[in-house]
Tab-separated table of C-alpha atoms in Angstrom:
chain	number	residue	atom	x	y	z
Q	1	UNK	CA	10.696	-41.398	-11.404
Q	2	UNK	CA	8.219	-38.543	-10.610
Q	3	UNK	CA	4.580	-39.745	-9.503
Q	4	UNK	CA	1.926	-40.361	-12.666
Q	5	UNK	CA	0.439	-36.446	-12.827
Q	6	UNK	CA	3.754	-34.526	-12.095
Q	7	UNK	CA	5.442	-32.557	-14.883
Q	8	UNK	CA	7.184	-34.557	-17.538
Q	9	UNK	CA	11.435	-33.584	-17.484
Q	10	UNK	CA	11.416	-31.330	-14.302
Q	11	UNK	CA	14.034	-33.256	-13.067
Q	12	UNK	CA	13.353	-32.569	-9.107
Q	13	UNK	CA	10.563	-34.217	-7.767
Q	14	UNK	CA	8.038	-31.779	-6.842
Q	15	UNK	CA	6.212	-32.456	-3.153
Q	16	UNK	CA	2.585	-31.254	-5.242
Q	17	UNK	CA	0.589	-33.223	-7.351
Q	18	UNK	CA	0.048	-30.176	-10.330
Q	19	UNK	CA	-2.884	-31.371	-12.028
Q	20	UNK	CA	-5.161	-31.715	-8.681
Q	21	UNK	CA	-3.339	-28.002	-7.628
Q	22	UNK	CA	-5.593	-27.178	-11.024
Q	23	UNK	CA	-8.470	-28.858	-10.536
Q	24	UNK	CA	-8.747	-27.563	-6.837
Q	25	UNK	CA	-8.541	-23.655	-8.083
Q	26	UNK	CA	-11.013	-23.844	-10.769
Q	27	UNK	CA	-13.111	-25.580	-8.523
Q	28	UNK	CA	-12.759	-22.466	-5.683
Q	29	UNK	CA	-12.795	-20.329	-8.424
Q	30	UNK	CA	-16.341	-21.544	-9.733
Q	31	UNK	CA	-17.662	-21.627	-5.812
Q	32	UNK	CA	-20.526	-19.161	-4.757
Q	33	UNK	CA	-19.533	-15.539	-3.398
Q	34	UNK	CA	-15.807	-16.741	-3.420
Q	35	UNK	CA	-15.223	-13.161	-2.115
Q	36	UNK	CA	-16.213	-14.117	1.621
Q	37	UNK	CA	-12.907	-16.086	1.870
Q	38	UNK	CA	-10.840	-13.364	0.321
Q	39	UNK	CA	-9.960	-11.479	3.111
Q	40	UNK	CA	-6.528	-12.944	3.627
Q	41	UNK	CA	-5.654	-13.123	-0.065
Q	42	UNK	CA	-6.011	-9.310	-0.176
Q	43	UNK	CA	-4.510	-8.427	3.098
Q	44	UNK	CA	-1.242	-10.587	2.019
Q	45	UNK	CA	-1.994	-8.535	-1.882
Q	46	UNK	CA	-1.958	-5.356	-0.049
Q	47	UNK	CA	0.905	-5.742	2.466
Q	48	UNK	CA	3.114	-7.001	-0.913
Q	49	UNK	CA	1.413	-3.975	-3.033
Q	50	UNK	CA	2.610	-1.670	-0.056
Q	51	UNK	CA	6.715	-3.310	-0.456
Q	52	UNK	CA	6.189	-2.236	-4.338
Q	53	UNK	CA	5.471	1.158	-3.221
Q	54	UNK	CA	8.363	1.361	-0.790
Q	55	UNK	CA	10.990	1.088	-4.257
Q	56	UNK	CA	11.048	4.281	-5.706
Q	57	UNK	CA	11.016	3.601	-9.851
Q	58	UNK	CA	8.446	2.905	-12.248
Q	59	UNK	CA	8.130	-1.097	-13.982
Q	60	UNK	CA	7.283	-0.764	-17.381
Q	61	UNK	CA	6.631	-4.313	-17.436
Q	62	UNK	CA	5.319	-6.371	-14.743
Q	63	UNK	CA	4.775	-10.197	-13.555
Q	64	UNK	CA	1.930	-11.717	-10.967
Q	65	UNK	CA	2.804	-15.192	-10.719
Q	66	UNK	CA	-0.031	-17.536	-9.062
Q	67	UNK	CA	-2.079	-13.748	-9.459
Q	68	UNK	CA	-5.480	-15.726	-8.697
Q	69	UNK	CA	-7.781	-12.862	-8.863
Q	70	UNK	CA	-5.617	-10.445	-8.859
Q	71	UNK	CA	-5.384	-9.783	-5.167
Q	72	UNK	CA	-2.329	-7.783	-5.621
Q	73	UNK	CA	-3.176	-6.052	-8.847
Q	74	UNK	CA	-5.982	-4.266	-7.165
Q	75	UNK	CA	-4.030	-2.660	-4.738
Q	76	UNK	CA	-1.225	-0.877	-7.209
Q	77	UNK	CA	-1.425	1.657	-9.854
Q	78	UNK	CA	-0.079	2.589	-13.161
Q	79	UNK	CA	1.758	5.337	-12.090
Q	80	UNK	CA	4.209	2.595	-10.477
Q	81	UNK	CA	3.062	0.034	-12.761
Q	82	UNK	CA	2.590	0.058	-16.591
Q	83	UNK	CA	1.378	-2.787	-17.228
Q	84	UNK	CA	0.903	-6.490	-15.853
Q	85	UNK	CA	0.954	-9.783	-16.869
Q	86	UNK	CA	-0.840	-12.209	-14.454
Q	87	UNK	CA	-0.610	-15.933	-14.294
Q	88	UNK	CA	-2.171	-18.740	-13.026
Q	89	UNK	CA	-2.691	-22.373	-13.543
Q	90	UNK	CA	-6.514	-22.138	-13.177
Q	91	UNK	CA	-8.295	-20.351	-16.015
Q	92	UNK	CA	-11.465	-20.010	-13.792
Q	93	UNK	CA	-9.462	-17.901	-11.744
Q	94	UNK	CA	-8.309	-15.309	-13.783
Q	95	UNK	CA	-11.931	-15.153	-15.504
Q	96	UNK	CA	-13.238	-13.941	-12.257
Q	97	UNK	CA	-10.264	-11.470	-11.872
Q	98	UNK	CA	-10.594	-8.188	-9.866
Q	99	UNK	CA	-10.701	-4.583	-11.449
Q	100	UNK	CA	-7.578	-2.934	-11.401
Q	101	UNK	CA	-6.603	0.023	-13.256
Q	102	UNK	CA	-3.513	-0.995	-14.366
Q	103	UNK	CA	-3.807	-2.834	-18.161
Q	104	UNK	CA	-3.537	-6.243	-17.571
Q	105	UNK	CA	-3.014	-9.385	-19.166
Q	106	UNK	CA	-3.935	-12.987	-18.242
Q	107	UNK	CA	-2.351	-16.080	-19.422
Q	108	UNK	CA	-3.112	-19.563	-17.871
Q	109	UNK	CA	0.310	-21.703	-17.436
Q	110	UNK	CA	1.592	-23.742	-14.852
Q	111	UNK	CA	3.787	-21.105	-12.081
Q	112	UNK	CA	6.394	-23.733	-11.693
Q	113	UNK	CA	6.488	-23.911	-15.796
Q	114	UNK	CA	6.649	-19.628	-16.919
Q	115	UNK	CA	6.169	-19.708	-20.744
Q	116	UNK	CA	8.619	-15.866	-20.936
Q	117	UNK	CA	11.947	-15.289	-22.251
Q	118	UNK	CA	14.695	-14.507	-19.992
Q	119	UNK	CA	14.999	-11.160	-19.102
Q	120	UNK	CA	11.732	-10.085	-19.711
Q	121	UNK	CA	10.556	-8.392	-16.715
Q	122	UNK	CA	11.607	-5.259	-14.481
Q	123	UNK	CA	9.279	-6.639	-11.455
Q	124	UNK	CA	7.860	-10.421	-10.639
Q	125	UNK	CA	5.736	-10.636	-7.610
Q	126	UNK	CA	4.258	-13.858	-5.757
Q	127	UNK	CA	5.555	-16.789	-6.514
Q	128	UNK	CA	9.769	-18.032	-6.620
Q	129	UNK	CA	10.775	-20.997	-8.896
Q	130	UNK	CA	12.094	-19.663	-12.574
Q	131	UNK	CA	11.526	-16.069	-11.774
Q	132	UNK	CA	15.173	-15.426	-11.832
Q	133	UNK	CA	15.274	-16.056	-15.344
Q	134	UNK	CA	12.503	-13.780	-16.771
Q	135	UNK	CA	13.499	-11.297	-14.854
Q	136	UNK	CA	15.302	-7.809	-16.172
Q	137	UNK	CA	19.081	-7.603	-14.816
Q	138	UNK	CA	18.535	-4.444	-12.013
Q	139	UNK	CA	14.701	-6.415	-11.914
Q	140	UNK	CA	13.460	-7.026	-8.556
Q	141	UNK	CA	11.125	-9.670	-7.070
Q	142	UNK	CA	8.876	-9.489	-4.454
Q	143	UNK	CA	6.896	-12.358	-2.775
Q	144	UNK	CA	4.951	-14.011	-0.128
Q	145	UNK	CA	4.503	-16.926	1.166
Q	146	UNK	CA	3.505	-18.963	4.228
Q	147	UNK	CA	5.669	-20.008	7.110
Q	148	UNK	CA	6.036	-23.027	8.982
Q	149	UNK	CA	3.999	-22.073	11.968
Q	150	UNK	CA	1.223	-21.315	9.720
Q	151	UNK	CA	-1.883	-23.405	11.164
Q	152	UNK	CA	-0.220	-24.965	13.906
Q	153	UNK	CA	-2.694	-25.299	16.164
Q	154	UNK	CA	-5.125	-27.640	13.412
Q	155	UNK	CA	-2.293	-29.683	12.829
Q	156	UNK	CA	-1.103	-30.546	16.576
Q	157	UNK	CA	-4.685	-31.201	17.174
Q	158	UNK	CA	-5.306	-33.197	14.297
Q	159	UNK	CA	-2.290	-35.247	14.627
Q	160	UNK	CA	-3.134	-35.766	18.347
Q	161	UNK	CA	-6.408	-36.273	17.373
Q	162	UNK	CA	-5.436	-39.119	15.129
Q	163	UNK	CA	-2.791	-40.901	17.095
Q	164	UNK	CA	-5.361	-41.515	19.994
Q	165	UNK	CA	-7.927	-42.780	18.078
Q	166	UNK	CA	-6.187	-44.687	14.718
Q	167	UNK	CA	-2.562	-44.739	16.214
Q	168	UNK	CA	-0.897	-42.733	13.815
Q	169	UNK	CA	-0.666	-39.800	11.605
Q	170	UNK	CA	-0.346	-38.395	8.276
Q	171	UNK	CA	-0.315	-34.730	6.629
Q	172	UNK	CA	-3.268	-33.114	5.934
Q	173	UNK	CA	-1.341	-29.760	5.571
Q	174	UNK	CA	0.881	-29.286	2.630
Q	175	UNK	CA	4.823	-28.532	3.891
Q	176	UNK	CA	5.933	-24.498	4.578
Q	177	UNK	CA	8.968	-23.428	4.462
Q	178	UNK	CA	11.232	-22.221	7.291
Q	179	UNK	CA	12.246	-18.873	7.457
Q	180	UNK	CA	15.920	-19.977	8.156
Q	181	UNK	CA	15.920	-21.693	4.090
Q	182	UNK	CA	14.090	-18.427	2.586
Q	183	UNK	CA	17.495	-16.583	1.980
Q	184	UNK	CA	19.767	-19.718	1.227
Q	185	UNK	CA	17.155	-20.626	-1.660
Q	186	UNK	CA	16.639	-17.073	-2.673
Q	187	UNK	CA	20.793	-17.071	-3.266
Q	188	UNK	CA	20.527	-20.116	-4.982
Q	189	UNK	CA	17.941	-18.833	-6.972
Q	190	UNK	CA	20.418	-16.085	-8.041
Q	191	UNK	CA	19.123	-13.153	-6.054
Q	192	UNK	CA	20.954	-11.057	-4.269
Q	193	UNK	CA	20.845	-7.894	-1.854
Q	194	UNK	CA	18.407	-10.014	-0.024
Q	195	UNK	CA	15.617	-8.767	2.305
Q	196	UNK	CA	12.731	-11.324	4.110
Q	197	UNK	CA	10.785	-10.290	7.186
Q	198	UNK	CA	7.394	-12.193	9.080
Q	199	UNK	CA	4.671	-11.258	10.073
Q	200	UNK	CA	1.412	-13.075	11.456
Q	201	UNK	CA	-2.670	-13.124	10.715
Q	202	UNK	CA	-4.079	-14.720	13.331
Q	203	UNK	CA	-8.137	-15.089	12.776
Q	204	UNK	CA	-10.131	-16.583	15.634
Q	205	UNK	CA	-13.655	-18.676	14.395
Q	206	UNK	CA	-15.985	-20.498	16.824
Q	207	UNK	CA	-14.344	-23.717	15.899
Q	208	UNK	CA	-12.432	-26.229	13.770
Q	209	UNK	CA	-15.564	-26.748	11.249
Q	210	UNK	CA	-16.038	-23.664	11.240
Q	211	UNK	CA	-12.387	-23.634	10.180
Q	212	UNK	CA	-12.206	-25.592	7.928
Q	213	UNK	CA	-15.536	-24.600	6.083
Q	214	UNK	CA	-13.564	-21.187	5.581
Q	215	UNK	CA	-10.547	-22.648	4.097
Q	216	UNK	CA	-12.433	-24.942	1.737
Q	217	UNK	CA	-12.243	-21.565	-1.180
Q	218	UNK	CA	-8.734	-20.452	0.095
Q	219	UNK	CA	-5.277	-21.161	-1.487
Q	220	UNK	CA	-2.363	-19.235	-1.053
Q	221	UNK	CA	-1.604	-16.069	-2.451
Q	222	UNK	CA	2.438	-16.880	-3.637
Q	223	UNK	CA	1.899	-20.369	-2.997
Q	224	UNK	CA	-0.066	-22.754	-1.861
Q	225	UNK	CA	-2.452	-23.290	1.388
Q	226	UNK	CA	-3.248	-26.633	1.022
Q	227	UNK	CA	-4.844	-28.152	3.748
Q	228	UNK	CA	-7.634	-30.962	4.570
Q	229	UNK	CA	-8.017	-34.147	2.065
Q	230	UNK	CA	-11.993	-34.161	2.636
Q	231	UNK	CA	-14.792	-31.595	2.283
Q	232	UNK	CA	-12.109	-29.159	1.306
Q	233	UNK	CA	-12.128	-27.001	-1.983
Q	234	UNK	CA	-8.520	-25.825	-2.494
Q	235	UNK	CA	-7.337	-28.930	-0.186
Q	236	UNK	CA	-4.542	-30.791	0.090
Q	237	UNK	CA	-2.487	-31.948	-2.470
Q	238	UNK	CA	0.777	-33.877	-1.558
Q	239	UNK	CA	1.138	-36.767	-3.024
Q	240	UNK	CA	1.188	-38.681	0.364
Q	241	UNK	CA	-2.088	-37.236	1.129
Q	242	UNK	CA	-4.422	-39.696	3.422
Q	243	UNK	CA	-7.383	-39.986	1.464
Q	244	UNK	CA	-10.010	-39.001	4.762
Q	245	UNK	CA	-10.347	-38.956	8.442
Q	246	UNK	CA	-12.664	-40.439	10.477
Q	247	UNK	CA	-15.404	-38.167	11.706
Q	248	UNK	CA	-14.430	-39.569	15.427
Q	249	UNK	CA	-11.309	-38.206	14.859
Q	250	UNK	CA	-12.621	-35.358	13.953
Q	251	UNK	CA	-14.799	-34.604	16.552
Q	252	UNK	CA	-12.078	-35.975	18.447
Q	253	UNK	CA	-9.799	-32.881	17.026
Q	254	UNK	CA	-12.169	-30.389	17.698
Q	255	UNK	CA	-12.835	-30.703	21.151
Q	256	UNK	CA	-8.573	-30.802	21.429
Q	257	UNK	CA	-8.137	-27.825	19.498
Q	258	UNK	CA	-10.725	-25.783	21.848
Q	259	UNK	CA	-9.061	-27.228	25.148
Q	260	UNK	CA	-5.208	-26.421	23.920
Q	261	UNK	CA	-5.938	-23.351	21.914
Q	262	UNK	CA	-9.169	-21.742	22.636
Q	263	UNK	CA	-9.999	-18.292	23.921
Q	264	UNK	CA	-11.704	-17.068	26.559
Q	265	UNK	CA	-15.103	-16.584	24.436
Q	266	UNK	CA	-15.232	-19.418	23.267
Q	267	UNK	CA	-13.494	-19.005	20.164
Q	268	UNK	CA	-10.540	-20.934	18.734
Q	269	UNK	CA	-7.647	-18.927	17.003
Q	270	UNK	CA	-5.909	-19.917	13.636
Q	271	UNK	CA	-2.264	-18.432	13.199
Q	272	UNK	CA	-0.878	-17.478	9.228
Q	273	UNK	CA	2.811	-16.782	9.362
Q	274	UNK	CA	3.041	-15.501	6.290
Q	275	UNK	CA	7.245	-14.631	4.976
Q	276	UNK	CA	7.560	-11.547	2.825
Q	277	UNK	CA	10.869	-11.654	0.761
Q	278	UNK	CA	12.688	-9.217	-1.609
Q	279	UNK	CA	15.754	-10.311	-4.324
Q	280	UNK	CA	17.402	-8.352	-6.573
Q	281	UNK	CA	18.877	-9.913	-10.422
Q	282	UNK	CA	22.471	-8.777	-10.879
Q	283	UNK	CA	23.259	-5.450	-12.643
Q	284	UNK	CA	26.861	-3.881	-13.603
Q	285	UNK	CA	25.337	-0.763	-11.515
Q	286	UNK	CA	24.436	-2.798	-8.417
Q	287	UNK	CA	26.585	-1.436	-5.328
Q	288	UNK	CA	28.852	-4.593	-4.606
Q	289	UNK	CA	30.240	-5.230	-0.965
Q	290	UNK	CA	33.334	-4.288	-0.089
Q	291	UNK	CA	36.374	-6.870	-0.766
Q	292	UNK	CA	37.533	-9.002	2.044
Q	293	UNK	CA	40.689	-7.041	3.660
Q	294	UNK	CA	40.023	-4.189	2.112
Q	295	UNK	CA	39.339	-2.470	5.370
Q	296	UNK	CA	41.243	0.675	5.988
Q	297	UNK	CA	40.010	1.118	10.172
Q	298	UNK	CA	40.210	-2.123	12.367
Q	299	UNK	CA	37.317	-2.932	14.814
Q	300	UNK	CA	39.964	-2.382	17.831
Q	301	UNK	CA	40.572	1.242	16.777
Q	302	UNK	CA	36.676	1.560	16.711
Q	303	UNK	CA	36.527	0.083	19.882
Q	304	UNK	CA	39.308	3.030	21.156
Q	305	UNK	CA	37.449	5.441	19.852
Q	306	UNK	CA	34.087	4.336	21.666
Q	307	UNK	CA	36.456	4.621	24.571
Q	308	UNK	CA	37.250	7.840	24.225
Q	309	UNK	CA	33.959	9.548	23.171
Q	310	UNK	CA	32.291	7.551	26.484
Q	311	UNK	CA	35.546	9.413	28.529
Q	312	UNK	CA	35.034	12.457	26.672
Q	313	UNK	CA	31.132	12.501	27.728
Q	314	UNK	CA	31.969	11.648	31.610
């Protein structure tokens, strides 16, 4: 049975504890100049705003799923997008939204719950579970989220950290995903004409408090960025979370992650892979792949012909 706090009848058991994912966000939400942790948030916005731009159609209707402030609202327009629904589990969030001129509209649900009708939308950004569903047939999603190697050098030191001085480990950094899964669960998902790419943001601070004093407003844009269990505003929420660490073992971290990983100045560097991934719903008009066999040139009488063009040139 699911853990007390996790979504009555979703059937899979989901790695997050919801209700603290809330109370984290409207607690970042509600923090002082919460735009000096923004940075990433919009560059990740802007980088999905820019794949928006790259299909050439207009969305009549449109779908931000996990929008926060509307990182990625403030980077379209209404001449690509008429108008937008954003969504997010923290009210605080979407109180504080961004100015965008496309009309908007906010409505607080759970992303992993969407409260729309099936077939609904002609564009979902951000997020993945049930998007399928409220999606237009022809409708296209577009999202982001991070990778696997996304803060690896915090969580080799901290696990190194924490073997030598309590003999052990647990997470303090919610699971990613691997790239290698992103296009089996988009087909499961019922996408198809499939498209995911990386990229990496790699921002150097002059150590691990520092660090971590900037993540303690962040959460992901299309997901979630969960990482330390103590002094941490958006932090992590697995439900095997370790409650603390020991400020030895954090001082212990530190001076690991500056010997393994730091630069030449004196800085240390923290790495977000970040996957970008495009899906398409099923349409009559959709080209479809060829059928297997139906092949009218073999790949040994392309091979002759590469033969003879490379004779031809000598």
């Amino acid at each position: 049975s699911p853990p007390a706090g996790a979504p009555p009848g979703s059937g899979a058991l989901s790695p997050f504890d919801r209700r603290l994912k809330r109370k984290q966000k409207n607690w970042a939400a509600l923090q002082a100049e919460p735009g000096k942790c923004d940075y990433l948030r919009e560059e990740v916005g802007s980088r999905i705003a820019d794949r928006v731009f790259d299909i050439t159609r207009t969305f009549p209707l449109a779908l931000d799923v996990g929008s926060g402030r509307g990182y990625i609202a403030q980077h379209l327009n209404k001449e690509t997008i008429e108008k937008l629904i954003q969504v997010d589990i923290a009210e605080n969030a979407l109180k504080n939204a961004v100015e965008s001129e496309i009309p908007t509209v906010s409505v607080v649900a759970d992303e992993e719950f969407l409260p729309f009708k099936e077939d609904t939308f002609d564009l979902v950004v951000s997020s993945l579970r049930y998007i399928h569903q409220v999606l237009k047939p022809d409708g296209v999603f577009i999202g982001a989220m991070f990778g696997g190697d996304t803060l690896y050098e915090l969580r080799c030191s901290l696990q190194l950290a924490e073997l030598e001085r309590e003999g052990g480990f647990s997470p303090h950094v919610s699971p990613f995903t691997a790239v290698s899964d992103l296009g089996h669960l988009l087909s499961r998902a019922g996408f198809n004409t499939l498209t995911v790419d990386t990229d990496e943001i790699q921002v150097n601070y002059p150590g691990l408090f520092e660090l971590m004093e900037d993540l303690q407003g962040k959460y992901i844009l299309c997901g979630n960025i969960n990482v330390f269990s103590i002094s941490m505003g958006e932090s992590n929420c697995s439900w095997n979370r370790k409650p603390l660490l020991h400020r030895e073992t954090m001082l212990a971290a530190a001076a690991i992650y500056r010997e393994m990983y730091g630069n030449s100045d004196g800085s240390v560097p923290a790495t977000f892979q970040i996957f970008y991934m495009i899906g398409w719903k099923f349409h009559e008009s959709q080209a479809r792949p060829a059928q297997r066999g139906s092949a009218t040139v073999s790949f040994g009488d392309l091979a002759k012909i590469g033969g003879l063009l490379s004779t031809e040139k000598k």
